[in-house]
Short mmCIF file of N, CA and C in Angstrom, two decimals:
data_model
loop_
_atom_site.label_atom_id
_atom_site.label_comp_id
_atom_site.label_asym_id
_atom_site.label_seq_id
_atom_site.Cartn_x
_atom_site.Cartn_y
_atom_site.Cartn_z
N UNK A 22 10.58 -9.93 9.88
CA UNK A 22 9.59 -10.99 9.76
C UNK A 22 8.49 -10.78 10.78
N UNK A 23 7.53 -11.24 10.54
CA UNK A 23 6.09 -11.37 10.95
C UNK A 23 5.19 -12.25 11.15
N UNK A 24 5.08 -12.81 12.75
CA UNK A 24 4.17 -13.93 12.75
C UNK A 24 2.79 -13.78 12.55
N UNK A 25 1.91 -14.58 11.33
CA UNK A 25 0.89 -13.81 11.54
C UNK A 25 -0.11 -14.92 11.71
N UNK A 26 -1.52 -15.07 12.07
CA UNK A 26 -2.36 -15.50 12.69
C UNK A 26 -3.56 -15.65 11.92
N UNK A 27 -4.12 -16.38 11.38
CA UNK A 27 -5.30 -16.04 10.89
C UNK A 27 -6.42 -16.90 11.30
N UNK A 28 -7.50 -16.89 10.38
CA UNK A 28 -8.60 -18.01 11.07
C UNK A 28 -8.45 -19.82 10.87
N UNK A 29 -7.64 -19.81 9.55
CA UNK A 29 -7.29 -21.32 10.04
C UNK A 29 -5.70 -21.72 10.18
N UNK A 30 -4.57 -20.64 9.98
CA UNK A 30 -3.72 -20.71 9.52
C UNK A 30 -2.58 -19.52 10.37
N UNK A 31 -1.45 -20.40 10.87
CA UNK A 31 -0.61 -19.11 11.25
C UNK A 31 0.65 -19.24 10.09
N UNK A 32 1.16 -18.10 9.93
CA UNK A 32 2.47 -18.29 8.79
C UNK A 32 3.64 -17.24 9.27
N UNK A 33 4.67 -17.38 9.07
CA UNK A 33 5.91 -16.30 9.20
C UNK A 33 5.75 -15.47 7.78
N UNK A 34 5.69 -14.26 7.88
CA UNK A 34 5.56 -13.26 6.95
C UNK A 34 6.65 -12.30 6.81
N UNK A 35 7.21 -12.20 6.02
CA UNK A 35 8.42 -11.23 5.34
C UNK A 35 8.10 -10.15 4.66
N UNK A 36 8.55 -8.83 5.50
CA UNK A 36 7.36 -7.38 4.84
C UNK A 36 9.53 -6.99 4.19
N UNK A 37 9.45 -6.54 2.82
CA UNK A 37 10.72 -5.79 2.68
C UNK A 37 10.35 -4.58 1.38
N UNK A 38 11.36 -4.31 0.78
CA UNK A 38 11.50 -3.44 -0.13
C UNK A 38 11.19 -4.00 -1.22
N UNK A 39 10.05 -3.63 -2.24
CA UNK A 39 10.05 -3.68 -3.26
C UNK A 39 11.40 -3.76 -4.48
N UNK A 40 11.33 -5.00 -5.00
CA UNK A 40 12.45 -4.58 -6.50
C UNK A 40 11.86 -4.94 -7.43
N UNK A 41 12.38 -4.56 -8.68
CA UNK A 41 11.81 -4.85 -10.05
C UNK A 41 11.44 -6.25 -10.43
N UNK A 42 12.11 -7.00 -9.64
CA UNK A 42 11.65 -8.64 -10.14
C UNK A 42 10.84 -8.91 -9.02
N UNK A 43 9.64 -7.92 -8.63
CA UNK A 43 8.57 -8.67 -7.55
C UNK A 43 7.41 -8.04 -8.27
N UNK A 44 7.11 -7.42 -9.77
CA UNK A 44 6.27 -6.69 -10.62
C UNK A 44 5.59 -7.83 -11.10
N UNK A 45 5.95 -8.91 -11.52
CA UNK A 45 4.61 -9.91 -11.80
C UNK A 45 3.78 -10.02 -10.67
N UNK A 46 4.16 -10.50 -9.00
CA UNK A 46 3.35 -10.48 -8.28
C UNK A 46 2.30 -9.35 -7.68
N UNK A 47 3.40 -7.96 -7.79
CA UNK A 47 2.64 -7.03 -7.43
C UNK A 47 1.68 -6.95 -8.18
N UNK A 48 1.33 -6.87 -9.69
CA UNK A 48 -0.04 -6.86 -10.26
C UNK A 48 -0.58 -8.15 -10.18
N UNK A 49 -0.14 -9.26 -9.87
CA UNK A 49 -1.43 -10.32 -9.65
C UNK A 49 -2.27 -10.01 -8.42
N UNK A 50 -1.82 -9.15 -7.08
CA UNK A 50 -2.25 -8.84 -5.98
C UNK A 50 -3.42 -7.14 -6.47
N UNK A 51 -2.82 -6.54 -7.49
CA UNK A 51 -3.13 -5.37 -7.45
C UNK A 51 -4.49 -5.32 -8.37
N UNK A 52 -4.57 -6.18 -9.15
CA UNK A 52 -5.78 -6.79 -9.70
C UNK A 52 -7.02 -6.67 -8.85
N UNK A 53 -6.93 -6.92 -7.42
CA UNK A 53 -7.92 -6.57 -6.23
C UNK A 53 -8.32 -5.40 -5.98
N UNK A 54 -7.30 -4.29 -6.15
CA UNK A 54 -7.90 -3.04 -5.94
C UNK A 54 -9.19 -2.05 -6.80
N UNK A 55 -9.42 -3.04 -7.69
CA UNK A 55 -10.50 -2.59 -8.10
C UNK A 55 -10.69 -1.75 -9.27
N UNK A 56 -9.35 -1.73 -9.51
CA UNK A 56 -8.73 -0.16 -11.22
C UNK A 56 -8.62 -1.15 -12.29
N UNK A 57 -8.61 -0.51 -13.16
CA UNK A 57 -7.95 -1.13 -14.11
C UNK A 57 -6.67 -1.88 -14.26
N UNK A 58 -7.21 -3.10 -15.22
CA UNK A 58 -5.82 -3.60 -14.65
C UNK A 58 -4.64 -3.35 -16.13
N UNK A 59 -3.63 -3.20 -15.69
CA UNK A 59 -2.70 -2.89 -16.16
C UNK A 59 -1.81 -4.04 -17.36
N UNK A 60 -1.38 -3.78 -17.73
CA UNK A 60 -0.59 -4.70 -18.39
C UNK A 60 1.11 -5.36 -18.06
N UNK A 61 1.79 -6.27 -18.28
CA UNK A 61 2.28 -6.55 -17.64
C UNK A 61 3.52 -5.55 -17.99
N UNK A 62 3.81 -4.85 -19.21
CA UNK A 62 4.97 -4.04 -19.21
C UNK A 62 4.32 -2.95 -18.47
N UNK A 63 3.17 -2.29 -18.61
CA UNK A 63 3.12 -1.08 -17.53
C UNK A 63 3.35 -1.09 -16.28
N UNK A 64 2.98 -2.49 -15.90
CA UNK A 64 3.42 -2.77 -14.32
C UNK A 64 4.74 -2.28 -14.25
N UNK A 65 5.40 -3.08 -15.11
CA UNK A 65 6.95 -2.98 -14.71
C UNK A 65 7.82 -1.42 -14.84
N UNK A 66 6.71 -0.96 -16.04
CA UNK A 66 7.63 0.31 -16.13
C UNK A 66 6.84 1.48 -14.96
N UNK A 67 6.29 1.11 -14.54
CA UNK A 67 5.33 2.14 -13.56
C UNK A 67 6.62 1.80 -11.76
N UNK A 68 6.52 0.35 -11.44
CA UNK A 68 7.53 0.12 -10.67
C UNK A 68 8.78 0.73 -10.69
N UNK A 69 9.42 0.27 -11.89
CA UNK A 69 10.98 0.89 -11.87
C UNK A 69 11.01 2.93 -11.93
N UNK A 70 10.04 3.13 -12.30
CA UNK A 70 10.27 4.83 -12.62
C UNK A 70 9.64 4.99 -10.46
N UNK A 71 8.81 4.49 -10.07
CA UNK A 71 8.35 4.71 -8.53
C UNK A 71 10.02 4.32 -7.86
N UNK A 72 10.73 2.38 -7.72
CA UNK A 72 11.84 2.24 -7.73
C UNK A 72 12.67 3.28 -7.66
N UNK A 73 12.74 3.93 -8.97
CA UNK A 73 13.89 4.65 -9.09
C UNK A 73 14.02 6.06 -8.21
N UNK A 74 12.64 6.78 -8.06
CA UNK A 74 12.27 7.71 -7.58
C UNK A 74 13.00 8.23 -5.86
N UNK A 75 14.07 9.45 -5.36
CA UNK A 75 13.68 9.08 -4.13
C UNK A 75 12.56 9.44 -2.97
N UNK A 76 11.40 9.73 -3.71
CA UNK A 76 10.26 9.82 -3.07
C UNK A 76 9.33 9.12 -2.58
N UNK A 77 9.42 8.11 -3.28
CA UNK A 77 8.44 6.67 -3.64
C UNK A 77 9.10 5.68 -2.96
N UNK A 78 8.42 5.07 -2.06
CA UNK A 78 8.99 3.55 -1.30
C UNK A 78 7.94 2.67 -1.32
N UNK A 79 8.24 1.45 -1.67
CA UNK A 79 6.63 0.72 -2.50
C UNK A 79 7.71 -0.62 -1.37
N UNK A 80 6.37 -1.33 -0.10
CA UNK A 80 7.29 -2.47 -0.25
C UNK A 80 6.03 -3.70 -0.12
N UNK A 81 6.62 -4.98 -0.09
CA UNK A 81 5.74 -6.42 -0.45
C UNK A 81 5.79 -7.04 1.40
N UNK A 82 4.71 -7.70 1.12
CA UNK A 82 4.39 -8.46 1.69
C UNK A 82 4.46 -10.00 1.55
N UNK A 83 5.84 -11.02 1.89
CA UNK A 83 5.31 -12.37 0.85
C UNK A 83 5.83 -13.25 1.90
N UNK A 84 5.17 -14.56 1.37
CA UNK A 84 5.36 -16.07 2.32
C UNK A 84 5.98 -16.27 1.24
N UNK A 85 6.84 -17.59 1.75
CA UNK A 85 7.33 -18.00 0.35
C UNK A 85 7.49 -18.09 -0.42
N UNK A 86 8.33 -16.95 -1.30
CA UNK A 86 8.51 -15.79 -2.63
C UNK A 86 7.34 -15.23 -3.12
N UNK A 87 5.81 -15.35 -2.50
CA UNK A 87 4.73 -15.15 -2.89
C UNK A 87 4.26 -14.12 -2.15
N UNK A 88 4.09 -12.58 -3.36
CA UNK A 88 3.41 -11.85 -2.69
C UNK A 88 2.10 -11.60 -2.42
N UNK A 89 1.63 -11.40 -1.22
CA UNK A 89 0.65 -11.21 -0.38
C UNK A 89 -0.40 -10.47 -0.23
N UNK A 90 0.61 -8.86 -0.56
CA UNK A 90 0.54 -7.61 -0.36
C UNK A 90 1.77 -6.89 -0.76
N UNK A 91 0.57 -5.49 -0.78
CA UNK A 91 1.97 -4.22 -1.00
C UNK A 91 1.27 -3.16 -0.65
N UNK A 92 2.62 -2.06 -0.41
CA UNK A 92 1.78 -0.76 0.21
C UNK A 92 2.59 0.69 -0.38
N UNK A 93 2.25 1.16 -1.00
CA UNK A 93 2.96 1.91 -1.90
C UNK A 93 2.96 3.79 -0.59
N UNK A 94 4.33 4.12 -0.53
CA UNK A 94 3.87 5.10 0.40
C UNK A 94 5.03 6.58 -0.27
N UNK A 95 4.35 7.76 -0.75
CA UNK A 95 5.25 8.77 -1.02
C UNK A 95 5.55 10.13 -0.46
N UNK A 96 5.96 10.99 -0.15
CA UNK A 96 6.46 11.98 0.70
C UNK A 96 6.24 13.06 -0.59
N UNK A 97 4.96 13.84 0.39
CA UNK A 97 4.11 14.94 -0.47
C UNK A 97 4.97 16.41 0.59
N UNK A 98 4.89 16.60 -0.74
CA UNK A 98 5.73 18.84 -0.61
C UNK A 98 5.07 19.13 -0.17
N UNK A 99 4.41 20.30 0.55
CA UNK A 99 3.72 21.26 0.31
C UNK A 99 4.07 22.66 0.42
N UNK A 100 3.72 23.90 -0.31
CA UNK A 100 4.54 25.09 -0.08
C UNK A 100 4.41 25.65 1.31
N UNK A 101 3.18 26.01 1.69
CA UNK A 101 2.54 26.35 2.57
C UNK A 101 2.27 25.84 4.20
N UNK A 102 3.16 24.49 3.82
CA UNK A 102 2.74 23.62 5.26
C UNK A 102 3.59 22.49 4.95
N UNK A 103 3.68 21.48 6.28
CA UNK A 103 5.16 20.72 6.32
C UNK A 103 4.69 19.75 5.30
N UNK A 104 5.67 18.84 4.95
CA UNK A 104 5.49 17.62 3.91
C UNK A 104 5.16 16.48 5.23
N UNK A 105 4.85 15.96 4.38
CA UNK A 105 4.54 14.10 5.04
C UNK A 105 4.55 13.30 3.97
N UNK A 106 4.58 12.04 4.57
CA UNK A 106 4.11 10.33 3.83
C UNK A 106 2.72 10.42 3.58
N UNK A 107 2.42 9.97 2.30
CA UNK A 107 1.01 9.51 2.43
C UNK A 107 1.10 8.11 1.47
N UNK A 108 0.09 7.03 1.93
CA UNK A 108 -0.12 6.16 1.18
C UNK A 108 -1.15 6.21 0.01
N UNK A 109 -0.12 5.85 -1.11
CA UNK A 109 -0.52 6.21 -2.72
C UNK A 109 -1.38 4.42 -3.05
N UNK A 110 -1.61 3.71 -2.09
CA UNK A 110 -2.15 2.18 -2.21
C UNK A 110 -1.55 1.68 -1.43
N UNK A 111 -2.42 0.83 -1.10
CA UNK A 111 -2.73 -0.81 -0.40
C UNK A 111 -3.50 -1.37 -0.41
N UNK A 112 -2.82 -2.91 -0.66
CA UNK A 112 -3.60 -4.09 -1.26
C UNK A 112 -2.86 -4.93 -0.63
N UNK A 113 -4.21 -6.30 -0.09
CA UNK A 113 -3.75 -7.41 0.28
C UNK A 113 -4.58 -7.90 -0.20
N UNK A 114 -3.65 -9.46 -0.57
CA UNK A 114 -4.65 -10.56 -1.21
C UNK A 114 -5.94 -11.16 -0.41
N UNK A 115 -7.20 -11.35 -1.13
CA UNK A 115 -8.60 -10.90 -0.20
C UNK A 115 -8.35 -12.79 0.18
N UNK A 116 -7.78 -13.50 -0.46
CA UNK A 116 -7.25 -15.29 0.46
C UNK A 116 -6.84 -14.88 2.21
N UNK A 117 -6.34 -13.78 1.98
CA UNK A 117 -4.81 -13.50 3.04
C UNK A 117 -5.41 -12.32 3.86
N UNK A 118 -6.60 -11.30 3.39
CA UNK A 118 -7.39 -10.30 4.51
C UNK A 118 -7.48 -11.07 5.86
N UNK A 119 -7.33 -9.82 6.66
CA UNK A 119 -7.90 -10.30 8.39
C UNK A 119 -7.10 -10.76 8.62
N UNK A 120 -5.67 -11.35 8.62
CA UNK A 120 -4.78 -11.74 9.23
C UNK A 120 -3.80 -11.21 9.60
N UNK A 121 -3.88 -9.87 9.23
CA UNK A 121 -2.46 -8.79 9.45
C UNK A 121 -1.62 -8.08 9.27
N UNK A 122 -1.83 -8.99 7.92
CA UNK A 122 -0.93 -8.17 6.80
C UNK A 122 -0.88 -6.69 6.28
N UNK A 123 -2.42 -6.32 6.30
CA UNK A 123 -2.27 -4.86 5.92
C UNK A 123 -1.86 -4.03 6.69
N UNK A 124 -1.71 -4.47 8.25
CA UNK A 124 -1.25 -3.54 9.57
C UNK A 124 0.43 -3.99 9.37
N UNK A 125 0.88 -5.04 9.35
CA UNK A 125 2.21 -5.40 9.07
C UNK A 125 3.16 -4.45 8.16
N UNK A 126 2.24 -4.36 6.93
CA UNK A 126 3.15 -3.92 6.02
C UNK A 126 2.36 -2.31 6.20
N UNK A 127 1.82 -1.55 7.04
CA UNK A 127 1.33 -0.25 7.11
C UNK A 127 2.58 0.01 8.49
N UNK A 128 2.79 -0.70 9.41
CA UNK A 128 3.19 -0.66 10.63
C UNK A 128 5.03 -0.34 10.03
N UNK A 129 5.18 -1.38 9.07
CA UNK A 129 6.66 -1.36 8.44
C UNK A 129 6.71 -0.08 7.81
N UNK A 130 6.27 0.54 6.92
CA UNK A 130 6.19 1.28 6.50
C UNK A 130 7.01 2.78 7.11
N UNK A 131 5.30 2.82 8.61
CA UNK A 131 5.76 3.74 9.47
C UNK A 131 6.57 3.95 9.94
N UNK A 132 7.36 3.00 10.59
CA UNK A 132 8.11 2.61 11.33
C UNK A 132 9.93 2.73 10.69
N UNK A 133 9.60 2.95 8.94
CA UNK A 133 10.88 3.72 8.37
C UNK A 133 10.79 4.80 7.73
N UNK A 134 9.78 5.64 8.03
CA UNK A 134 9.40 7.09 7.46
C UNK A 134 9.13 7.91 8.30
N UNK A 135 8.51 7.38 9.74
CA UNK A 135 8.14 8.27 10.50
C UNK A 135 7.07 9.49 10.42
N UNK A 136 7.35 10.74 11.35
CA UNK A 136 6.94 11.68 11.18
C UNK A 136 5.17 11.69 10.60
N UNK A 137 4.22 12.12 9.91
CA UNK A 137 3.45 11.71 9.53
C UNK A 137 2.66 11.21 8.59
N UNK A 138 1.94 10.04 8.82
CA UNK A 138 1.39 9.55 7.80
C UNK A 138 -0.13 9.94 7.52
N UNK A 139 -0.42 9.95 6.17
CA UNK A 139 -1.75 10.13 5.91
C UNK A 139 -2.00 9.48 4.45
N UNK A 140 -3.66 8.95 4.67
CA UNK A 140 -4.00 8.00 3.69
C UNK A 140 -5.43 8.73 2.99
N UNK A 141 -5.61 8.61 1.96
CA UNK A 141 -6.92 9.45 1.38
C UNK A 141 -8.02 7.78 1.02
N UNK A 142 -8.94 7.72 1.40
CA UNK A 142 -9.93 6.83 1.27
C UNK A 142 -11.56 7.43 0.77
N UNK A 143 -11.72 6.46 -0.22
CA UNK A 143 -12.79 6.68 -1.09
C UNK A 143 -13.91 6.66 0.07
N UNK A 144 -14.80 7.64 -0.28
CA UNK A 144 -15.92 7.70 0.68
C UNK A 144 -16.68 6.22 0.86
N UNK A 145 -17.07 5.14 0.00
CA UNK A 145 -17.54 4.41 -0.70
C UNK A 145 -17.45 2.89 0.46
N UNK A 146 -15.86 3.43 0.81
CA UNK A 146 -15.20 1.95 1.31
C UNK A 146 -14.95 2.53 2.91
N UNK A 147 -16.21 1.91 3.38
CA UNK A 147 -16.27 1.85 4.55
C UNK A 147 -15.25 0.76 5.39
N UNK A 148 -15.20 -0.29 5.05
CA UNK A 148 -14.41 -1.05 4.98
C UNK A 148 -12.87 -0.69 5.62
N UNK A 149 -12.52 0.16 4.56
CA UNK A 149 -11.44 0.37 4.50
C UNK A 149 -10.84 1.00 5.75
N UNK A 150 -12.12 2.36 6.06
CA UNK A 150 -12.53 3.40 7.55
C UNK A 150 -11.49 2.51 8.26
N UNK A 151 -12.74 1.63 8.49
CA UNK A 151 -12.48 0.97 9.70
C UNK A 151 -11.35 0.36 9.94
N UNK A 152 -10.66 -0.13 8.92
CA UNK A 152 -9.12 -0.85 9.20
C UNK A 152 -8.49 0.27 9.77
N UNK A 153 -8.51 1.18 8.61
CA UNK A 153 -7.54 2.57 9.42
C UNK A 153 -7.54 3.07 10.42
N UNK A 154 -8.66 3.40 10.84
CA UNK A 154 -9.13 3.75 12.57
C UNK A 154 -8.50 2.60 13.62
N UNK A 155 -8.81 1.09 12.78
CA UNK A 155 -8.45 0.37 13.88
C UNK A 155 -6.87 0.17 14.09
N UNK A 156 -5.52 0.49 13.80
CA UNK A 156 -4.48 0.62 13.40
C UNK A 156 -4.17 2.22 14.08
N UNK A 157 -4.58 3.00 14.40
CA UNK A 157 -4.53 3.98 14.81
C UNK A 157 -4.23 4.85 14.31
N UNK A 158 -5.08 5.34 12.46
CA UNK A 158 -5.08 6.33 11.73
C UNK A 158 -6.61 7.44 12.54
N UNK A 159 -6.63 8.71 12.52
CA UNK A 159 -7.66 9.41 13.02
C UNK A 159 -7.92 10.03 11.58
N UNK A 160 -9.80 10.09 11.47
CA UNK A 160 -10.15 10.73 10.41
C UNK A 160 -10.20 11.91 11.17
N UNK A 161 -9.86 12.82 10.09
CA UNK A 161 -9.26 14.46 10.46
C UNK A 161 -9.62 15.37 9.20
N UNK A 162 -10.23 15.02 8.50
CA UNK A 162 -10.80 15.91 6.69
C UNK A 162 -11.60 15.24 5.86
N UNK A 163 -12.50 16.01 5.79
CA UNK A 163 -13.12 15.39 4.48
C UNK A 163 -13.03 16.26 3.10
N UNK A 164 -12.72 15.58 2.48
CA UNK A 164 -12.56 16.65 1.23
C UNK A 164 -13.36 16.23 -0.04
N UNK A 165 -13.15 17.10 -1.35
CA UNK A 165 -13.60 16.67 -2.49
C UNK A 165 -12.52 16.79 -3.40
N UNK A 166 -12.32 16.37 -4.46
CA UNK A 166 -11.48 16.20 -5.58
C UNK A 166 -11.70 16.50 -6.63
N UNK A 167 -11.03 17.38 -7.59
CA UNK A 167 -11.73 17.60 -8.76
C UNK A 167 -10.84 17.46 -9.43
N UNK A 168 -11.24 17.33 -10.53
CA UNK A 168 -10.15 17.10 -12.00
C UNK A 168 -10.62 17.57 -13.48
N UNK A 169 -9.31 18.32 -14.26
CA UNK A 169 -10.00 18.59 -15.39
C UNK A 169 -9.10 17.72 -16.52
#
């Protein structure tokens, strides 16, 4: 648990493990990120196949059975060089921004994966920079992406 602080409001916050019966909330929160939004069986079947996965650790953020947030984090191979965590999303509800939550449930995260983390951020969302930097992520690459 997590005391958290905000501008008019302090609350006890509960960061845990994602399960299949927290998929309605996770897409009412995930609706914010800005993608398409999904439907409510894709939610669920996109959860349980991540769930089931042991690569994939997706966990919530909620006050009273109400989630908050989530932070989806997976452990990338590489042939050539060591593996790590990287976060595949995060989202907090924009009611509930600035109070902690996204460091809470980034901090939880770390704190059961260890070793290193890395997050890929859209050039676009400056925003975003800055949370990460302030949390003590270092920008270290810039890259481009392509897709066919």
């Amino acid at each position: 648990m997590f005391g958290i602080t905000g501008p008019a409001t302090a609350f006890m916050l509960t960061v845990r493990a994602a399960a299949k019966e927290d998929a309605e909330g996770i897409q009412s929160v995930s609706k914010h990120l800005g993608y398409a939004e999904l439907s409510d069986e894709e939610t669920r079947e996109k959860l349980e196949q991540l769930l089931s996965s042991e690569d994939h650790f997706i966990y919530i953020a909620e006050r009273e059975q109400r989630v908050l947030g989530w932070i989806h984090l997976f452990t990338a191979y590489r042939l050539a060089s060591p593996s790590f965590c990287e976060i595949g999303g995060l989202v907090v509800d924009p009611n509930y921004r600035k109070q902690g939550i996204g460091r809470a449930l980034v901090e939880h995260a770390v704190d059961r994966h260890g070793g290193t983390v890395r997050v890929r951020c859209n050039e676009k969302r400056q925003d975003t920079h800055v949370f990460y930097q302030s949390i003590g992520f270092e920008d270290v690459k810039v890259q481009r992406i392509f897709e066919k």
